[in-house]
Each structure stands twice: as C-alpha cells, then as structure tokens.
Coordinates of C-alpha atoms and ligand atoms in Angstrom, one line a residue:
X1 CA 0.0 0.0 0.0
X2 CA 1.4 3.9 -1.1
X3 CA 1.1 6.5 1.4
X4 CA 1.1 9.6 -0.4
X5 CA 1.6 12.7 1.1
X6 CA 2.1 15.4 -1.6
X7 CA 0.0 16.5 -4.5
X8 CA 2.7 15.8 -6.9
X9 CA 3.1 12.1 -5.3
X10 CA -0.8 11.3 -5.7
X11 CA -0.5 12.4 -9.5
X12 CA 2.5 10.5 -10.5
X13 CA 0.9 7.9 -8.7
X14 CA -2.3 8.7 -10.5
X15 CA -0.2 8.5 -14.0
X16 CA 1.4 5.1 -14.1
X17 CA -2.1 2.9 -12.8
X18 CA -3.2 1.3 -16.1
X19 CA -6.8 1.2 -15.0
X20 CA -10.0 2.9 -13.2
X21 CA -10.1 3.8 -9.2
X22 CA -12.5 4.6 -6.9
X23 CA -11.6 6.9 -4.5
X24 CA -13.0 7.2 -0.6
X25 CA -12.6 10.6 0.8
X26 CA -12.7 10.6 4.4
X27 CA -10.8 12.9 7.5
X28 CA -9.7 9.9 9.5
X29 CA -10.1 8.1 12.7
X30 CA -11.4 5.1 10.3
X31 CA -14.3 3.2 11.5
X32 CA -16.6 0.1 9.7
X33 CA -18.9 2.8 8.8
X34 CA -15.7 4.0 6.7
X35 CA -14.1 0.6 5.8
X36 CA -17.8 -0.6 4.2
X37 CA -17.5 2.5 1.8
X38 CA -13.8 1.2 0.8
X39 CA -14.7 -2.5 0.3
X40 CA -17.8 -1.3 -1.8
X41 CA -14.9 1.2 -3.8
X42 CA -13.1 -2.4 -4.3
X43 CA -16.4 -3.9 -5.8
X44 CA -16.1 -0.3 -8.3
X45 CA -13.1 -0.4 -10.1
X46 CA -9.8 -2.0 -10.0
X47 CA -7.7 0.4 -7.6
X48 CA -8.9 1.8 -3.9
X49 CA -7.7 5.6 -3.2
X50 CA -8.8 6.5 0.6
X51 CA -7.7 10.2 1.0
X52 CA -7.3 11.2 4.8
X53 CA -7.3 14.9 5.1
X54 CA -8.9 17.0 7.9
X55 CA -10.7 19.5 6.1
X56 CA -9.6 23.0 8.1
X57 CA -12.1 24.9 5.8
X58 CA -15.2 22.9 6.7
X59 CA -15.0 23.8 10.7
X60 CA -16.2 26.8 12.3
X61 CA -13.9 28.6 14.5
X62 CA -16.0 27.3 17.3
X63 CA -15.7 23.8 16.3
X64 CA -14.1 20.6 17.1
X65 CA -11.0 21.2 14.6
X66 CA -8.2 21.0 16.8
X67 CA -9.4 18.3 18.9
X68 CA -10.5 16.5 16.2
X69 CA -9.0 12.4 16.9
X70 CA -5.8 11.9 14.0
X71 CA -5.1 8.2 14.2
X72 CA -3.2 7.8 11.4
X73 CA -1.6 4.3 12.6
X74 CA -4.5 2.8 13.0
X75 CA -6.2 4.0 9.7
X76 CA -3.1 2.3 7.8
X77 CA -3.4 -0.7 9.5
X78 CA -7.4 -0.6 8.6
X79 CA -6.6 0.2 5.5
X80 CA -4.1 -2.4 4.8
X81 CA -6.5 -4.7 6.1
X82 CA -9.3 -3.8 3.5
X83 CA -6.5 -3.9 0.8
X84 CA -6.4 -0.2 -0.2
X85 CA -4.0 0.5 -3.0
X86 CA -3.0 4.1 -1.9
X87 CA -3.4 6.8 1.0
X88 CA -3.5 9.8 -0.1
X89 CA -2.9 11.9 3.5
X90 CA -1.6 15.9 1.7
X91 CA -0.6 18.6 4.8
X92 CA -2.7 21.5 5.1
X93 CA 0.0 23.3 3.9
X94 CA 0.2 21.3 0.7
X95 CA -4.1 21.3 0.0
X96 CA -4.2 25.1 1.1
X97 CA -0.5 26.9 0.4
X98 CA 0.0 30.2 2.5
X99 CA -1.5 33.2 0.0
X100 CA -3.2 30.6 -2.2
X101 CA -6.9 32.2 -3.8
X102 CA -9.0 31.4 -2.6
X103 CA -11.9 29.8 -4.7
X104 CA -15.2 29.6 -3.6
X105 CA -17.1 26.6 -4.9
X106 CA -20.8 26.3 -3.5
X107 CA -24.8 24.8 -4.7
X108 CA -26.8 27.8 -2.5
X109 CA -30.1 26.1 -3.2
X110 CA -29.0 23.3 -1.1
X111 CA -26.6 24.9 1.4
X112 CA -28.9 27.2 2.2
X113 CA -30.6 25.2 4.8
X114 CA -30.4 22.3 7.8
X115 CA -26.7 21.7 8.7
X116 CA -26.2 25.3 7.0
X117 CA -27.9 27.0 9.9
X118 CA -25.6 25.7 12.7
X119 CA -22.2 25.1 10.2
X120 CA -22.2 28.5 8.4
X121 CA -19.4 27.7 5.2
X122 CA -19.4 24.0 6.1
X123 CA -20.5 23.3 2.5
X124 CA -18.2 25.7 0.6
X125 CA -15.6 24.0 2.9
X126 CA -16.9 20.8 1.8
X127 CA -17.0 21.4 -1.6
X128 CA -13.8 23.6 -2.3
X129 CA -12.2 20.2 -0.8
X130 CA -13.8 17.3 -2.8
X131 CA -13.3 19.2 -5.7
X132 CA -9.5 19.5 -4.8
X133 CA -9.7 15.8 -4.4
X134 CA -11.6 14.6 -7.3
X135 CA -8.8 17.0 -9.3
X136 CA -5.7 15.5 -7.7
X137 CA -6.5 11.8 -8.0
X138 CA -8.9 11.6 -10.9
X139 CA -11.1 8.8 -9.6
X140 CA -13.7 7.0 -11.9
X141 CA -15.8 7.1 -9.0
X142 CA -16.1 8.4 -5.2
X143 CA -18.0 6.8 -2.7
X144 CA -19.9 8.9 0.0
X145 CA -22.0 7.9 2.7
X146 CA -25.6 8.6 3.3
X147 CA -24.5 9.2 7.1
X148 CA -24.1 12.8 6.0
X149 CA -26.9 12.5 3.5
X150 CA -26.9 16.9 2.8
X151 CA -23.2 16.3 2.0
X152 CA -24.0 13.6 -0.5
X153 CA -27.2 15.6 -2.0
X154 CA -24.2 18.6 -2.6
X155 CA -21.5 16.7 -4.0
X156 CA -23.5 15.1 -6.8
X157 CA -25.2 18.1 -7.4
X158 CA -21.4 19.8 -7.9
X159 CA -20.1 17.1 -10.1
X160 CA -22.7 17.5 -11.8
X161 CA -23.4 21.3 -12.6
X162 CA -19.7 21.4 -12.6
X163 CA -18.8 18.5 -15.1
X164 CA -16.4 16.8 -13.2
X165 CA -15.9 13.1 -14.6
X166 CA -16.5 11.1 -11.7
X167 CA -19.6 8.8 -10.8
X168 CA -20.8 9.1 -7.5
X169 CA -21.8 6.4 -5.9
X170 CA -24.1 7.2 -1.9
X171 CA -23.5 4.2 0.3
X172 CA -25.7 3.1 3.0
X173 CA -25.4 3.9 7.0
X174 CA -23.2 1.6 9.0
X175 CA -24.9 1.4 12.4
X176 CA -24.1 -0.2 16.0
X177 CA -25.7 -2.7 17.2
X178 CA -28.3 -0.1 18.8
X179 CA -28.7 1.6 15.7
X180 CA -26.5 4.7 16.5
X181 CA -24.8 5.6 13.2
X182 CA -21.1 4.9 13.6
X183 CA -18.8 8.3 13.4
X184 CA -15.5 9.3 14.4
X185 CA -17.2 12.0 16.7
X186 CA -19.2 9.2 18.7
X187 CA -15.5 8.7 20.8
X188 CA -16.5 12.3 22.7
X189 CA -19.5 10.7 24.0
X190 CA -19.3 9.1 27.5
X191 CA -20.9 6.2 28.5
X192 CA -24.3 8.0 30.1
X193 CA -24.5 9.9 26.4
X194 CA -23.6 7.0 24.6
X195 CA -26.9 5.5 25.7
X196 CA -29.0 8.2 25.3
X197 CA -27.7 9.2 21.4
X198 CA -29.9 6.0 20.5
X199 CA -32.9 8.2 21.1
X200 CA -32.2 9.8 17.4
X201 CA -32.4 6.3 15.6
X202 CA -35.7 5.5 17.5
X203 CA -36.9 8.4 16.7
X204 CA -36.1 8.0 12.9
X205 CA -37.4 4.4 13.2
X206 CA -40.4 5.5 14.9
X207 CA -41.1 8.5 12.3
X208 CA -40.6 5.6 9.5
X209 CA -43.3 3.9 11.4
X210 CA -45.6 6.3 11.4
X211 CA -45.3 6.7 7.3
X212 CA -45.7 2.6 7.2
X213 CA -49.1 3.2 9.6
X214 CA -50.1 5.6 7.2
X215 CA -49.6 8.4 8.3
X216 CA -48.8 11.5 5.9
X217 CA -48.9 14.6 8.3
X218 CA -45.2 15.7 8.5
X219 CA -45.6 18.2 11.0
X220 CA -47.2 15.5 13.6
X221 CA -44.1 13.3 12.4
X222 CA -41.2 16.1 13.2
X223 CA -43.2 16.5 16.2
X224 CA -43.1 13.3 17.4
X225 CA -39.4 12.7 16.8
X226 CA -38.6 15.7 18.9
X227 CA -40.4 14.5 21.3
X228 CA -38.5 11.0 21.7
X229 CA -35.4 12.7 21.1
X230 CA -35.5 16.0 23.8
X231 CA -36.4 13.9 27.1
X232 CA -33.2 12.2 26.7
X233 CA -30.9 15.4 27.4
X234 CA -30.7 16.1 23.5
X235 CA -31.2 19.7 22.8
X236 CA -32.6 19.5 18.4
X237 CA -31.2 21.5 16.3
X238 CA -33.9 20.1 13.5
X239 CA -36.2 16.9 13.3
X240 CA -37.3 17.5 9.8
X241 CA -38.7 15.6 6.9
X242 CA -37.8 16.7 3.9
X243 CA -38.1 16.2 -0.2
X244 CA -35.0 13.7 -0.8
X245 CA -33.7 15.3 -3.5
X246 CA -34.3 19.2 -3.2
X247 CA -33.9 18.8 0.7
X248 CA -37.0 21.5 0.2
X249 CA -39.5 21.4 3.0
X250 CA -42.7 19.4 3.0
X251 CA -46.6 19.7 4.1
X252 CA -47.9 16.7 2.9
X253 CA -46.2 13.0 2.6
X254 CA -47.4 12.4 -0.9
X255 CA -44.4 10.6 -1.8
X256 CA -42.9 9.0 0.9
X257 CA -40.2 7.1 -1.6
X258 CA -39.3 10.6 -2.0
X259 CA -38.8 11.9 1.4
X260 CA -36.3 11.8 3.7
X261 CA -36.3 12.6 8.0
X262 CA -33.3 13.8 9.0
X263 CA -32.1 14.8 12.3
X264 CA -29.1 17.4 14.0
X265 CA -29.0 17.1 18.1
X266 CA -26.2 18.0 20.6
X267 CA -25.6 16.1 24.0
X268 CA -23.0 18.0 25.9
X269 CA -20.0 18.2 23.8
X270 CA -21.2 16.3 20.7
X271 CA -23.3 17.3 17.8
X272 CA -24.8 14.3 16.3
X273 CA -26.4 13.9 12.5
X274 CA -28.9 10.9 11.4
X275 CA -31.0 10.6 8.7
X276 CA -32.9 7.6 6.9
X277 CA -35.5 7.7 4.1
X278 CA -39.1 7.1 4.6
X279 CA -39.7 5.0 2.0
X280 CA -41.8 2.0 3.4
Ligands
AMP301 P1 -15.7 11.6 7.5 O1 -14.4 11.0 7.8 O2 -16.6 11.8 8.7 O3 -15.6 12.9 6.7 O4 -16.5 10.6 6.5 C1 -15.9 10.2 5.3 C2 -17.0 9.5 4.5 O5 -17.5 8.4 5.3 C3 -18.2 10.4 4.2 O6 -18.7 10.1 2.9 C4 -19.2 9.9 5.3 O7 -20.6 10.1 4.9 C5 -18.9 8.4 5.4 N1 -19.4 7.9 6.6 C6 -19.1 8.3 7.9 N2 -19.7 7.6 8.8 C7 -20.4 6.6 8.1 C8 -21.3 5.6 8.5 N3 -21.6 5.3 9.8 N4 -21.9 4.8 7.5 C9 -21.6 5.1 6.2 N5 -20.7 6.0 5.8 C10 -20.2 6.8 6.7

C-alpha cells in the first residue's frame, strides 16, 4: 500500500495505474462505517484511493478542529487490512499553500438550509475540498455515505453542474448494534450519552413507522421525533422531513419514496447527525 503525502506524489501515482479507481474521501479516525465504503470502492473499479485529510475549511472557529481524533496508525493498519491500494494523506500546507486564492465553490439552493444553519461555510468547505480531491486523484468514481446525506445531495449536485468526470456512488449507514450511526465524533461521548444518542435512531425508526401506519402529516411526524429525542438530554437542532432530492421542506407525505427525515442534536460536547429515508 502507497502513502502519499504530496499533490505531486498522488499524480505520479495517478499517471502510471493502467486502469480505473474509486476513491473514498474521508478525515480519518477510520471506522466500519468508513471501511464498508472502501470494500464497496473495491467492488467499483480495479484500484482503492482513501484520501485522509482533515478539512480545516469545513469547521467553524468554534468547532471541534483541533481536537478533532488523528489516528493515522491505525487507519493504515485498517486500510491495509481492507486492501487499499494508496493513501493519499496531503498537509494543510500542501491542500491550502499560504496566499493561495482562494476559490469559492458552493450549490446555495441546497446549502442554504439544515446543517447550513448551525455550520455556516461547512459546504463551501466541503465542496472547495472534494473538488481539490476529485482534481488530484482523478477517480472514476467516489463513494460517499448517506450518514451525512446533505453532504452527498451537494456533491453530486457539484459534479454534476460542474462536469467533473467522476460517478458518485451514496453508500448506506453503517450502524451499531443499537442503531446509533457509527462516526469518528461518537469517541466524545461518554458512557451516560452514549446510551442516550440511541434516542435519534428511534426516533427515525419510529417517524418511519408512522409513514408505514399511514400516516402522511409531517408536522405531527417532526413533532413526534422531537419528542422522543429532547427527554433524553438532547437539545434539536432540526427533526425534519424533507423532499429527498431538493432537501426543500414538506406539508404533505405524498411521496414517501421521495422523502427523507433527518435529524441534528447536541448532547454535551457532541453534535450528532442521522438521517434515513421514509420509503416503506
Ligand atoms: P468523514 O471521515 O466523517 O468525513 O466521513 C468520510 C466518509 O465516510 C463520508 O462520505 C461519510 O458520509 C462516510 N461515513 C461516515 N460515517 C459513516 C457511516 N456510519 N456509514 C456510512 N458512511 C459513513
């Protein structure tokens, strides 16, 4: 396996592989919610790129940047395991030189809205990054997961406005036992929060429920999963059901294959994201 650490080592790299690769962006601290996106990459093409790079310009100055966990050891032993080709792992100071420009790469319509309220510039963060990425390493494909399904919704919707040739490919939730989704970010929790972050599956599960009992009345549904998630200790940032694809709000479940409840809480130091679709 290649550890490449510099632009100009992921291109050279890039220019002597014969055939396609699928490349799995992530910022580290690799878990099997992670490591099911790369075997699926393996599934895609014939070469696996996992690029580990803590995205600076995707944290607010209030955010978890500087704590955020680097395990680097342990993701190459991970990644070794799964039979990655190549890490690409570039230093800040390589992805965003001193006195670069800088370019601004954003969708408004659907940054404009959920995580946008509490991240302000998460997605131009997000974006001005994965494009970087896709540029450097010239996948065939990327693999994203539906974990952070208003990252995945933005992505696509750049590749395509912006013509970048790469398919992406959304790849289910990888869950605990409970149901919590896996995420680097569940290590803040202790063992008192731990139990109660499983209140934001139920209450996804439960909102499913609802559709599946036939129920179409989405403010009774966002109400409801508010109400199983707050008792817990969780303060909501949103409980919302919203059109899949436009992430645009919704009255009326008319098209529950097209609809998806997401969900943004904190418990004491940790802001945690779920979503599922409400197809039943
Ligand atoms: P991150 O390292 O948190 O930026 O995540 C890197 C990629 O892994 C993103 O596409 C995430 O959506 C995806 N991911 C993170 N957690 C999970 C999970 N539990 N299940 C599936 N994909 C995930």
């Amino acid at each position: 396996m290649q550890i490449l650490e510099t632009i100009d080592a992921m291109r050279a790299y890039r220019r002597q592989l014969s055939g396609d690769v699928a490349m799995v962006p992530t910022m580290g601290a690799l878990h099997a919610g992670h490591m099911a996106l790369v075997d699926h990459a393996r599934t895609l093409a014939p070469q696996v790129v996992v690029s580990i790079f803590v995205n600076p310009a995707q944290f607010g100055p209030n955010e978890d940047y500087d704590r955020y966990p680097r395990t680097f050891d342990a993701d190459r032993q991970q990644c070794e395991a799964h039979q990655v080709d190549a890490i690409f792992a570039p230093a800040v100071e390589h992805m965003y030189p001193p006195g670069a420009i800088e370019t601004v790469v954003d969708v408004p319509s659907l940054t404009d809205k959920l995580e946008a309220a509490n991240r302000p510039g998460h997605f131009q963060g997000v974006c001005r990054v994965v494009m970087k990425l896709l540029n450097m390493c010239s996948p065939m494909v990327a693999v994203f997961g539906e974990k952070d399904y208003q990252q995945l919704c933005v992505i696509r919707a750049m590749v395509a406005d912006a013509a970048i040739p790469v398919q992406i490919v959304g790849h289910p939730t990888i869950r605990e036992a409970d149901g919590l989704a896996m995420s680097s970010r569940n290590r803040y929790l202790n063992t008192e929060q731990r139990t109660k972050a499983v209140a934001i599956h139920d209450a996804l599960q439960h909102a499913r429920k609802m559709v599946r009992d036939g129920n179409r009345d989405v403010a009774q549904i966002e109400q409801t999963m508010a109400r199983i998630i707050e008792p817990k200790g969780l303060s909501v940032d949103y409980a919302t059901v919203r059109n899949a694809a436009s992430l645009a709000p919704i009255k009326q479940l008319n098209d529950p294959a097209n609809a998806r409840a997401l969900v943004a809480a904190r418990l004491g130091p940790v802001r945690l994201i779920d979503n599922m679709s409400l197809e039943v």
